[in-house]
PDB file of C-alpha atoms and ligand atoms in Angstrom:
ATOM      1  CA  MET A   1     -17.841  16.143  -1.662  1.00 97.00           C
ATOM      2  CA  ASN A   2     -16.153  18.206  -4.359  1.00 98.00           C
ATOM      3  CA  THR A   3     -13.913  16.734  -7.027  1.00 98.00           C
ATOM      4  CA  VAL A   4     -11.037  18.879  -8.290  1.00 98.00           C
ATOM      5  CA  LYS A   5      -8.636  18.033 -11.067  1.00 98.00           C
ATOM      6  CA  THR A   6      -5.952  20.699 -10.799  1.00 98.00           C
ATOM      7  CA  VAL A   7      -3.329  21.480  -8.172  1.00 98.00           C
ATOM      8  CA  ARG A   8      -4.562  25.058  -8.153  1.00 98.00           C
ATOM      9  CA  ASP A   9      -8.150  24.075  -7.259  1.00 98.00           C
ATOM     10  CA  LEU A  10      -6.881  21.532  -4.735  1.00 98.00           C
ATOM     11  CA  ARG A  11      -4.774  24.166  -2.975  1.00 98.00           C
ATOM     12  CA  ALA A  12      -7.652  26.670  -2.944  1.00 98.00           C
ATOM     13  CA  ALA A  13     -10.045  24.132  -1.357  1.00 98.00           C
ATOM     14  CA  VAL A  14      -7.494  23.008   1.247  1.00 98.00           C
ATOM     15  CA  ALA A  15      -6.600  26.645   2.044  1.00 98.00           C
ATOM     16  CA  GLN A  16     -10.262  27.377   2.710  1.00 98.00           C
ATOM     17  CA  ALA A  17     -10.560  24.409   5.080  1.00 98.00           C
ATOM     18  CA  ARG A  18      -7.393  25.552   6.874  1.00 98.00           C
ATOM     19  CA  ALA A  19      -8.744  29.091   7.164  1.00 98.00           C
ATOM     20  CA  GLU A  20     -11.763  27.549   8.920  1.00 98.00           C
ATOM     21  CA  GLY A  21      -9.323  26.045  11.447  1.00 98.00           C
ATOM     22  CA  LYS A  22      -9.660  22.485  10.174  1.00 98.00           C
ATOM     23  CA  GLN A  23      -7.046  19.739  10.485  1.00 98.00           C
ATOM     24  CA  ILE A  24      -6.380  18.112   7.117  1.00 98.00           C
ATOM     25  CA  GLY A  25      -6.240  14.328   6.628  1.00 99.00           C
ATOM     26  CA  PHE A  26      -5.149  12.733   3.359  1.00 99.00           C
ATOM     27  CA  VAL A  27      -5.683   9.311   1.753  1.00 99.00           C
ATOM     28  CA  PRO A  28      -3.842   8.769  -1.546  1.00 98.00           C
ATOM     29  CA  THR A  29      -5.217   5.971  -3.748  1.00 98.00           C
ATOM     30  CA  MET A  30      -5.152   4.698  -7.295  1.00 98.00           C
ATOM     31  CA  GLY A  31      -8.949   4.303  -7.358  1.00 98.00           C
ATOM     32  CA  ASN A  32     -11.063   1.198  -7.957  1.00 97.00           C
ATOM     33  CA  LEU A  33     -11.909   1.551  -4.310  1.00 97.00           C
ATOM     34  CA  HIS A  34     -13.025  -1.229  -1.976  1.00 97.00           C
ATOM     35  CA  ALA A  35     -13.768  -1.573   1.737  1.00 98.00           C
ATOM     36  CA  GLY A  36     -10.027  -1.394   2.519  1.00 98.00           C
ATOM     37  CA  HIS A  37      -9.833   2.116   1.055  1.00 98.00           C
ATOM     38  CA  ALA A  38     -13.053   3.119   2.822  1.00 98.00           C
ATOM     39  CA  ALA A  39     -11.418   2.078   6.116  1.00 98.00           C
ATOM     40  CA  LEU A  40      -8.475   4.406   5.370  1.00 98.00           C
ATOM     41  CA  VAL A  41     -10.865   7.308   4.763  1.00 98.00           C
ATOM     42  CA  THR A  42     -12.830   6.473   7.920  1.00 98.00           C
ATOM     43  CA  LYS A  43      -9.600   6.467   9.934  1.00 98.00           C
ATOM     44  CA  ALA A  44      -8.587   9.833   8.451  1.00 98.00           C
ATOM     45  CA  ALA A  45     -12.047  11.222   9.246  1.00 98.00           C
ATOM     46  CA  GLN A  46     -11.701  10.098  12.879  1.00 98.00           C
ATOM     47  CA  ARG A  47      -8.486  12.064  13.252  1.00 98.00           C
ATOM     48  CA  ALA A  48      -8.965  15.092  11.014  1.00 98.00           C
ATOM     49  CA  ASP A  49     -11.805  17.531  10.274  1.00 98.00           C
ATOM     50  CA  PHE A  50     -11.337  17.709   6.512  1.00 98.00           C
ATOM     51  CA  VAL A  51     -10.437  14.593   4.525  1.00 98.00           C
ATOM     52  CA  VAL A  52      -8.846  14.786   1.105  1.00 99.00           C
ATOM     53  CA  ALA A  53      -8.507  11.641  -1.035  1.00 99.00           C
ATOM     54  CA  SER A  54      -6.655  11.380  -4.328  1.00 98.00           C
ATOM     55  CA  ILE A  55      -7.189   9.021  -7.216  1.00 98.00           C
ATOM     56  CA  PHE A  56      -4.255   8.820  -9.578  1.00 98.00           C
ATOM     57  CA  VAL A  57      -3.027   5.739 -11.405  1.00 98.00           C
ATOM     58  CA  ASN A  58       0.631   6.684 -11.305  1.00 98.00           C
ATOM     59  CA  PRO A  59       2.471   5.514 -14.442  1.00 98.00           C
ATOM     60  CA  LEU A  60       5.830   6.089 -12.755  1.00 98.00           C
ATOM     61  CA  GLN A  61       5.337   3.132 -10.395  1.00 98.00           C
ATOM     62  CA  PHE A  62       4.412   0.562 -13.051  1.00 98.00           C
ATOM     63  CA  GLY A  63       7.020  -1.510 -14.877  1.00 96.00           C
ATOM     64  CA  PRO A  64       6.862  -1.828 -18.690  1.00 95.00           C
ATOM     65  CA  SER A  65       5.210  -5.263 -18.570  1.00 93.00           C
ATOM     66  CA  GLU A  66       2.819  -4.460 -15.711  1.00 95.00           C
ATOM     67  CA  ASP A  67      -0.914  -3.701 -15.637  1.00 93.00           C
ATOM     68  CA  LEU A  68      -0.940   0.127 -16.062  1.00 97.00           C
ATOM     69  CA  ASP A  69      -3.278   0.030 -19.075  1.00 96.00           C
ATOM     70  CA  LYS A  70      -5.697  -2.492 -17.679  1.00 95.00           C
ATOM     71  CA  TYR A  71      -5.715  -1.055 -14.130  1.00 96.00           C
ATOM     72  CA  PRO A  72      -9.454  -0.411 -13.520  1.00 95.00           C
ATOM     73  CA  ARG A  73     -10.602   3.225 -13.745  1.00 97.00           C
ATOM     74  CA  THR A  74     -13.976   3.515 -11.941  1.00 97.00           C
ATOM     75  CA  LEU A  75     -14.290   7.203 -11.014  1.00 98.00           C
ATOM     76  CA  ALA A  76     -18.089   7.517 -10.610  1.00 98.00           C
ATOM     77  CA  ASP A  77     -18.267   4.445  -8.393  1.00 98.00           C
ATOM     78  CA  ASP A  78     -15.226   5.629  -6.395  1.00 98.00           C
ATOM     79  CA  GLN A  79     -16.775   9.053  -5.812  1.00 98.00           C
ATOM     80  CA  GLU A  80     -19.825   7.426  -4.226  1.00 98.00           C
ATOM     81  CA  LYS A  81     -17.692   5.239  -1.979  1.00 98.00           C
ATOM     82  CA  LEU A  82     -15.546   8.181  -0.863  1.00 98.00           C
ATOM     83  CA  LEU A  83     -18.610  10.240  -0.043  1.00 98.00           C
ATOM     84  CA  GLY A  84     -20.056   7.343   1.977  1.00 97.00           C
ATOM     85  CA  ALA A  85     -16.807   6.960   3.911  1.00 98.00           C
ATOM     86  CA  GLY A  86     -16.678  10.639   4.951  1.00 97.00           C
ATOM     87  CA  CYS A  87     -14.345  12.204   2.375  1.00 98.00           C
ATOM     88  CA  HIS A  88     -14.717  15.957   1.799  1.00 98.00           C
ATOM     89  CA  LEU A  89     -12.564  16.561  -1.258  1.00 98.00           C
ATOM     90  CA  LEU A  90     -11.356  14.332  -4.079  1.00 98.00           C
ATOM     91  CA  PHE A  91      -8.265  15.241  -6.096  1.00 99.00           C
ATOM     92  CA  ALA A  92      -8.354  13.335  -9.402  1.00 98.00           C
ATOM     93  CA  PRO A  93      -5.604  14.807 -11.573  1.00 98.00           C
ATOM     94  CA  SER A  94      -4.593  13.798 -15.104  1.00 98.00           C
ATOM     95  CA  VAL A  95      -1.117  12.488 -15.918  1.00 98.00           C
ATOM     96  CA  GLU A  96      -0.370  15.897 -17.517  1.00 98.00           C
ATOM     97  CA  GLU A  97      -1.370  17.714 -14.324  1.00 98.00           C
ATOM     98  CA  MET A  98       0.929  15.510 -12.230  1.00 98.00           C
ATOM     99  CA  TYR A  99       3.818  15.422 -14.708  1.00 98.00           C
ATOM    100  CA  PRO A 100       3.493  18.601 -16.815  1.00 97.00           C
ATOM    101  CA  ASP A 101       6.997  18.249 -18.255  1.00 96.00           C
ATOM    102  CA  GLY A 102       6.672  14.527 -18.867  1.00 96.00           C
ATOM    103  CA  MET A 103       8.090  11.791 -16.697  1.00 96.00           C
ATOM    104  CA  GLY A 104      11.545  11.596 -18.254  1.00 95.00           C
ATOM    105  CA  ASP A 105      12.841  14.779 -16.594  1.00 93.00           C
ATOM    106  CA  GLN A 106      10.832  14.417 -13.404  1.00 96.00           C
ATOM    107  CA  THR A 107      12.907  14.735 -10.207  1.00 98.00           C
ATOM    108  CA  ARG A 108      12.803  11.342  -8.506  1.00 98.00           C
ATOM    109  CA  VAL A 109      12.753  10.394  -4.846  1.00 98.00           C
ATOM    110  CA  SER A 110      14.683   7.263  -4.058  1.00 98.00           C
ATOM    111  CA  VAL A 111      14.582   5.686  -0.611  1.00 98.00           C
ATOM    112  CA  PRO A 112      17.546   3.377   0.068  1.00 97.00           C
ATOM    113  CA  ARG A 113      17.540   0.213   2.168  1.00 96.00           C
ATOM    114  CA  VAL A 114      13.815  -0.301   2.927  1.00 97.00           C
ATOM    115  CA  SER A 115      13.053  -0.152  -0.822  1.00 97.00           C
ATOM    116  CA  GLU A 116      15.512  -2.956  -1.483  1.00 96.00           C
ATOM    117  CA  GLY A 117      14.488  -6.607  -1.825  1.00 98.00           C
ATOM    118  CA  LEU A 118      10.917  -7.959  -1.626  1.00 98.00           C
ATOM    119  CA  CYS A 119       8.705  -5.919  -4.019  1.00 98.00           C
ATOM    120  CA  GLY A 120      11.695  -3.654  -4.693  1.00 98.00           C
ATOM    121  CA  ALA A 121      13.523  -6.607  -6.248  1.00 98.00           C
ATOM    122  CA  SER A 122      10.511  -7.998  -8.138  1.00 97.00           C
ATOM    123  CA  ARG A 123       9.377  -4.602  -9.434  1.00 97.00           C
ATOM    124  CA  PRO A 124      12.475  -2.520 -10.278  1.00 97.00           C
ATOM    125  CA  GLY A 125      11.736   1.219 -10.094  1.00 97.00           C
ATOM    126  CA  HIS A 126       8.392   0.666  -8.370  1.00 98.00           C
ATOM    127  CA  PHE A 127       9.265   2.274  -5.059  1.00 98.00           C
ATOM    128  CA  GLU A 128      11.012   5.194  -6.726  1.00 98.00           C
ATOM    129  CA  GLY A 129       7.727   5.814  -8.567  1.00 98.00           C
ATOM    130  CA  VAL A 130       5.712   5.492  -5.358  1.00 98.00           C
ATOM    131  CA  ALA A 131       8.095   7.694  -3.324  1.00 98.00           C
ATOM    132  CA  THR A 132       8.105  10.352  -6.054  1.00 98.00           C
ATOM    133  CA  VAL A 133       4.329  10.560  -6.448  1.00 98.00           C
ATOM    134  CA  VAL A 134       3.670  10.415  -2.701  1.00 99.00           C
ATOM    135  CA  THR A 135       6.178  13.237  -2.130  1.00 98.00           C
ATOM    136  CA  LYS A 136       4.454  15.302  -4.823  1.00 98.00           C
ATOM    137  CA  LEU A 137       0.974  14.567  -3.450  1.00 99.00           C
ATOM    138  CA  LEU A 138       2.010  15.382   0.131  1.00 98.00           C
ATOM    139  CA  ASN A 139       3.502  18.670  -1.070  1.00 98.00           C
ATOM    140  CA  MET A 140       0.358  19.463  -3.045  1.00 98.00           C
ATOM    141  CA  VAL A 141      -2.105  18.719  -0.231  1.00 98.00           C
ATOM    142  CA  GLN A 142       0.145  19.589   2.751  1.00 98.00           C
ATOM    143  CA  PRO A 143      -1.984  17.536   5.149  1.00 98.00           C
ATOM    144  CA  ASP A 144      -1.485  17.199   8.897  1.00 98.00           C
ATOM    145  CA  LEU A 145      -1.779  13.436   8.591  1.00 99.00           C
ATOM    146  CA  ALA A 146      -1.908  10.828   5.852  1.00 99.00           C
ATOM    147  CA  VAL A 147      -3.244   7.266   6.105  1.00 99.00           C
ATOM    148  CA  PHE A 148      -1.786   4.264   4.245  1.00 98.00           C
ATOM    149  CA  GLY A 149      -2.743   0.585   4.366  1.00 98.00           C
ATOM    150  CA  GLN A 150      -0.520  -1.935   6.151  1.00 98.00           C
ATOM    151  CA  LYS A 151      -1.298  -4.399   3.377  1.00 98.00           C
ATOM    152  CA  ASP A 152       1.479  -2.629   1.450  1.00 98.00           C
ATOM    153  CA  PHE A 153       3.858  -3.113   4.363  1.00 98.00           C
ATOM    154  CA  GLN A 154       7.045  -2.279   2.474  1.00 98.00           C
ATOM    155  CA  GLN A 155       5.416   0.747   0.833  1.00 98.00           C
ATOM    156  CA  LEU A 156       4.418   2.047   4.267  1.00 98.00           C
ATOM    157  CA  ALA A 157       8.029   1.611   5.460  1.00 98.00           C
ATOM    158  CA  VAL A 158       9.281   3.498   2.377  1.00 98.00           C
ATOM    159  CA  ILE A 159       6.846   6.361   3.021  1.00 98.00           C
ATOM    160  CA  ARG A 160       7.732   6.571   6.717  1.00 98.00           C
ATOM    161  CA  ALA A 161      11.416   6.733   5.751  1.00 98.00           C
ATOM    162  CA  LEU A 162      10.981   9.437   3.109  1.00 98.00           C
ATOM    163  CA  VAL A 163       8.862  11.624   5.404  1.00 98.00           C
ATOM    164  CA  ARG A 164      11.476  11.280   8.155  1.00 98.00           C
ATOM    165  CA  ASP A 165      14.483  11.764   5.876  1.00 98.00           C
ATOM    166  CA  LEU A 166      13.009  14.772   4.047  1.00 98.00           C
ATOM    167  CA  ASN A 167      11.652  16.381   7.252  1.00 98.00           C
ATOM    168  CA  MET A 168       8.126  16.535   5.898  1.00 98.00           C
ATOM    169  CA  PRO A 169       5.715  17.884   8.533  1.00 98.00           C
ATOM    170  CA  VAL A 170       3.076  15.180   8.240  1.00 98.00           C
ATOM    171  CA  GLN A 171       2.073  12.306  10.505  1.00 98.00           C
ATOM    172  CA  ILE A 172       1.953   8.959   8.708  1.00 98.00           C
ATOM    173  CA  ILE A 173      -0.666   6.542  10.026  1.00 98.00           C
ATOM    174  CA  GLY A 174      -0.808   2.852   9.114  1.00 98.00           C
ATOM    175  CA  ALA A 175      -4.230   1.183   8.944  1.00 98.00           C
ATOM    176  CA  PRO A 176      -4.808  -2.573   9.355  1.00 98.00           C
ATOM    177  CA  THR A 177      -5.428  -4.747   6.297  1.00 98.00           C
ATOM    178  CA  VAL A 178      -9.099  -5.386   5.560  1.00 98.00           C
ATOM    179  CA  ARG A 179      -9.811  -9.006   4.623  1.00 98.00           C
ATOM    180  CA  ALA A 180     -12.627 -10.944   3.032  1.00 98.00           C
ATOM    181  CA  GLU A 181     -14.295 -13.520   5.283  1.00 98.00           C
ATOM    182  CA  ASP A 182     -12.024 -16.245   3.920  1.00 98.00           C
ATOM    183  CA  GLY A 183      -8.922 -14.211   4.807  1.00 98.00           C
ATOM    184  CA  LEU A 184      -7.984 -12.829   1.389  1.00 98.00           C
ATOM    185  CA  ALA A 185      -6.627  -9.291   1.751  1.00 98.00           C
ATOM    186  CA  LEU A 186      -8.800  -6.841  -0.188  1.00 98.00           C
ATOM    187  CA  SER A 187      -7.010  -5.506  -3.252  1.00 97.00           C
ATOM    188  CA  SER A 188      -8.064  -3.903  -6.511  1.00 95.00           C
ATOM    189  CA  ARG A 189      -6.124  -6.676  -8.249  1.00 95.00           C
ATOM    190  CA  ASN A 190      -8.444  -9.348  -6.782  1.00 97.00           C
ATOM    191  CA  GLY A 191     -10.829  -8.268  -9.533  1.00 96.00           C
ATOM    192  CA  TYR A 192      -8.485  -9.888 -12.082  1.00 97.00           C
ATOM    193  CA  LEU A 193      -9.025 -13.359 -10.538  1.00 98.00           C
ATOM    194  CA  THR A 194     -11.232 -15.958 -12.203  1.00 98.00           C
ATOM    195  CA  PRO A 195     -13.756 -17.655  -9.859  1.00 98.00           C
ATOM    196  CA  GLU A 196     -11.423 -20.681  -9.653  1.00 98.00           C
ATOM    197  CA  GLN A 197      -8.402 -18.511  -8.810  1.00 98.00           C
ATOM    198  CA  ARG A 198     -10.451 -16.614  -6.224  1.00 98.00           C
ATOM    199  CA  VAL A 199     -11.033 -19.910  -4.380  1.00 98.00           C
ATOM    200  CA  VAL A 200      -7.293 -20.622  -4.300  1.00 98.00           C
ATOM    201  CA  ALA A 201      -6.213 -17.065  -3.364  1.00 98.00           C
ATOM    202  CA  PRO A 202      -6.919 -17.202   0.435  1.00 98.00           C
ATOM    203  CA  ASN A 203      -4.280 -19.930   0.750  1.00 98.00           C
ATOM    204  CA  LEU A 204      -1.684 -17.173   0.613  1.00 98.00           C
ATOM    205  CA  TYR A 205      -2.822 -15.805   3.970  1.00 98.00           C
ATOM    206  CA  ARG A 206      -3.322 -19.301   5.429  1.00 98.00           C
ATOM    207  CA  GLY A 207       0.362 -19.967   4.703  1.00 98.00           C
ATOM    208  CA  LEU A 208       1.319 -16.816   6.621  1.00 98.00           C
ATOM    209  CA  GLN A 209      -0.853 -17.877   9.547  1.00 98.00           C
ATOM    210  CA  GLN A 210       0.830 -21.291   9.638  1.00 98.00           C
ATOM    211  CA  ILE A 211       4.284 -19.704   9.739  1.00 98.00           C
ATOM    212  CA  ALA A 212       3.141 -17.266  12.439  1.00 98.00           C
ATOM    213  CA  ALA A 213       1.804 -20.160  14.548  1.00 98.00           C
ATOM    214  CA  ALA A 214       5.128 -22.010  14.233  1.00 98.00           C
ATOM    215  CA  LEU A 215       7.066 -18.855  15.191  1.00 98.00           C
ATOM    216  CA  ARG A 216       4.847 -18.357  18.237  1.00 97.00           C
ATOM    217  CA  GLU A 217       5.594 -21.942  19.265  1.00 97.00           C
ATOM    218  CA  GLY A 218       9.302 -21.151  19.182  1.00 97.00           C
ATOM    219  CA  ASP A 219      10.342 -22.495  15.786  1.00 97.00           C
ATOM    220  CA  ARG A 220      13.182 -20.326  14.438  1.00 97.00           C
ATOM    221  CA  ASP A 221      14.162 -22.361  11.390  1.00 98.00           C
ATOM    222  CA  PHE A 222      13.087 -19.597   9.008  1.00 98.00           C
ATOM    223  CA  ALA A 223      14.425 -21.318   5.890  1.00 98.00           C
ATOM    224  CA  LYS A 224      12.477 -24.507   6.612  1.00 98.00           C
ATOM    225  CA  LEU A 225       9.250 -22.602   7.363  1.00 98.00           C
ATOM    226  CA  VAL A 226       9.559 -20.578   4.154  1.00 98.00           C
ATOM    227  CA  ALA A 227      10.381 -23.626   2.012  1.00 98.00           C
ATOM    228  CA  ALA A 228       7.384 -25.568   3.389  1.00 98.00           C
ATOM    229  CA  ALA A 229       5.000 -22.662   2.755  1.00 98.00           C
ATOM    230  CA  GLN A 230       6.276 -22.190  -0.799  1.00 98.00           C
ATOM    231  CA  GLN A 231       5.819 -25.921  -1.453  1.00 98.00           C
ATOM    232  CA  GLN A 232       2.208 -25.542  -0.328  1.00 98.00           C
ATOM    233  CA  GLN A 233       1.775 -22.515  -2.596  1.00 98.00           C
ATOM    234  CA  LEU A 234       3.018 -24.523  -5.575  1.00 98.00           C
ATOM    235  CA  ALA A 235       0.764 -27.448  -4.673  1.00 98.00           C
ATOM    236  CA  VAL A 236      -2.403 -25.301  -4.794  1.00 98.00           C
ATOM    237  CA  GLY A 237      -1.445 -23.473  -7.997  1.00 97.00           C
ATOM    238  CA  PHE A 238       0.555 -20.370  -7.055  1.00 98.00           C
ATOM    239  CA  ARG A 239       3.816 -19.338  -8.676  1.00 98.00           C
ATOM    240  CA  PRO A 240       5.816 -18.035  -5.698  1.00 98.00           C
ATOM    241  CA  ASP A 241       7.561 -14.675  -6.078  1.00 98.00           C
ATOM    242  CA  TYR A 242       8.994 -14.138  -2.594  1.00 98.00           C
ATOM    243  CA  LEU A 243       8.296 -15.209   0.955  1.00 98.00           C
ATOM    244  CA  GLU A 244      10.478 -13.738   3.683  1.00 98.00           C
ATOM    245  CA  ILE A 245      10.570 -13.283   7.423  1.00 98.00           C
ATOM    246  CA  ARG A 246      11.943  -9.887   8.414  1.00 98.00           C
ATOM    247  CA  GLU A 247      12.340  -7.731  11.473  1.00 98.00           C
ATOM    248  CA  ALA A 248       9.148  -5.645  11.443  1.00 98.00           C
ATOM    249  CA  ASN A 249      10.528  -2.189  12.292  1.00 95.00           C
ATOM    250  CA  SER A 250      13.666  -2.118  10.149  1.00 95.00           C
ATOM    251  CA  LEU A 251      12.689  -4.654   7.462  1.00 97.00           C
ATOM    252  CA  ARG A 252      16.157  -6.243   7.711  1.00 97.00           C
ATOM    253  CA  ALA A 253      16.376 -10.052   7.567  1.00 97.00           C
ATOM    254  CA  ALA A 254      15.098 -11.473  10.845  1.00 98.00           C
ATOM    255  CA  THR A 255      17.364 -13.178  13.349  1.00 98.00           C
ATOM    256  CA  ALA A 256      16.354 -15.825  15.893  1.00 97.00           C
ATOM    257  CA  GLU A 257      16.564 -13.141  18.634  1.00 97.00           C
ATOM    258  CA  ASP A 258      14.086 -10.704  17.040  1.00 98.00           C
ATOM    259  CA  ARG A 259      10.703 -10.350  18.738  1.00 98.00           C
ATOM    260  CA  GLN A 260       8.886  -8.075  16.264  1.00 98.00           C
ATOM    261  CA  LEU A 261       8.586  -9.954  13.012  1.00 98.00           C
ATOM    262  CA  VAL A 262       6.759  -9.602   9.738  1.00 98.00           C
ATOM    263  CA  ILE A 263       6.221 -12.354   7.195  1.00 98.00           C
ATOM    264  CA  LEU A 264       5.888 -10.915   3.697  1.00 98.00           C
ATOM    265  CA  VAL A 265       4.686 -12.774   0.641  1.00 98.00           C
ATOM    266  CA  ALA A 266       4.112 -12.200  -3.070  1.00 98.00           C
ATOM    267  CA  ALA A 267       2.892 -14.871  -5.458  1.00 98.00           C
ATOM    268  CA  PHE A 268       1.223 -15.133  -8.836  1.00 98.00           C
ATOM    269  CA  ILE A 269      -2.009 -16.918  -9.655  1.00 98.00           C
ATOM    270  CA  GLY A 270      -2.115 -16.948 -13.433  1.00 97.00           C
ATOM    271  CA  ASN A 271      -0.977 -13.443 -14.387  1.00 95.00           C
ATOM    272  CA  THR A 272      -2.204 -11.818 -11.193  1.00 97.00           C
ATOM    273  CA  ARG A 273       0.389 -10.997  -8.580  1.00 97.00           C
ATOM    274  CA  LEU A 274      -0.941 -10.892  -5.018  1.00 98.00           C
ATOM    275  CA  ILE A 275       0.903  -9.603  -1.963  1.00 98.00           C
ATOM    276  CA  ASP A 276       0.163  -9.985   1.713  1.00 98.00           C
ATOM    277  CA  ASN A 277       1.910  -9.879   5.070  1.00 98.00           C
ATOM    278  CA  LEU A 278       1.450 -10.779   8.706  1.00 98.00           C
ATOM    279  CA  ALA A 279       3.189  -8.880  11.479  1.00 98.00           C
ATOM    280  CA  LEU A 280       3.602 -10.468  14.877  1.00 97.00           C
ATOM    281  CA  ASP A 281       4.967  -9.371  18.216  1.00 97.00           C
ATOM    282  CA  LEU A 282       6.324 -12.404  20.054  1.00 97.00           C
ATOM    283  CA  ASP A 283       6.305 -10.452  23.346  1.00 96.00           C
ATOM    284  CA  ALA A 284       2.596  -9.655  23.124  1.00 93.00           C
ATOM    285  CA  THR A 285       0.275 -11.731  25.289  1.00 77.00           C
ATOM    286  CA  PRO A 286      -1.999 -13.816  23.031  1.00 70.00           C
TER     287      PRO A 286
HETATM  288  O1  PAF B 301      -0.952   2.205  -2.558  1.00 62.63           O
HETATM  289  C1  PAF B 301      -1.312   2.848  -3.568  1.00 62.63           C
HETATM  290  O2  PAF B 301      -2.477   2.833  -3.951  1.00 62.63           O
HETATM  291  C2  PAF B 301      -0.296   3.660  -4.332  1.00 62.63           C
HETATM  292  O3  PAF B 301       0.940   3.034  -4.344  1.00 62.63           O
HETATM  293  C3  PAF B 301      -0.182   5.107  -3.844  1.00 62.63           C
HETATM  294  C4  PAF B 301       0.301   5.179  -2.399  1.00 62.63           C
HETATM  295  C5  PAF B 301      -1.532   5.800  -3.941  1.00 62.63           C
HETATM  296  C6  PAF B 301       0.822   5.869  -4.702  1.00 62.63           C
HETATM  297  O4  PAF B 301       0.452   5.885  -6.035  1.00 62.63           O
END
């Protein structure tokens, strides 16, 4: 696996793979890779002949009081994991390479509607930063397909919308969330948790499972289900951010008639903000 740091070298390597008749798959990341990222690379490798991954901690998607500076940078370790997962080329640009004229005058991509509410409300500007960097990366790599984790459910919806709205010729593939044995969704931010917080953290997913079970049994009192789950979060030591039940395809607020639902949650333990979600199809046979 080669590592390149410039757009020029990236384009040359991808052009060579294309000239060899290869289909290009792409997995953008911010590094500090875990088994969830490896699963994205594996999925890309199943569907494409040449897999490109990127590692770029994108300042544009972090708010002023967020963890940009302390976000873990673990390049050597990440390179090994990417190689093991079947990646062929790593693009690891600097901030200057991505934003040569600075970020102030950077053209921004803003995706209405699906960016609003949920993480869009808690992290103003976040999805504009994500949409902008993903658009740039997709234009740099020009892959046939790109794989994103369903753990970032709203992010995936934002990326699907921007690719559709901007007529970008790339297939977007969602990959299931990878979880620890106790149910906690794998995330680079889990590394911030103290051992005590790590024990509490899986309760976030358990709360989603309880709501999903109630929905499957026919309960449609969304407000009551959400309030009960947030009470439980508080009781075990979370500070709730949001917990919402939405229609899974459009991300609009769910109605009692909807059959494809997603329950989305964000909550803090100490200073660490965790997100998770659970999508369910009420028409699917169990
Ligand atoms: O999900 C992430 O790791 C990031 O938001 C992404 C898609 C790589 C954009 O910086």
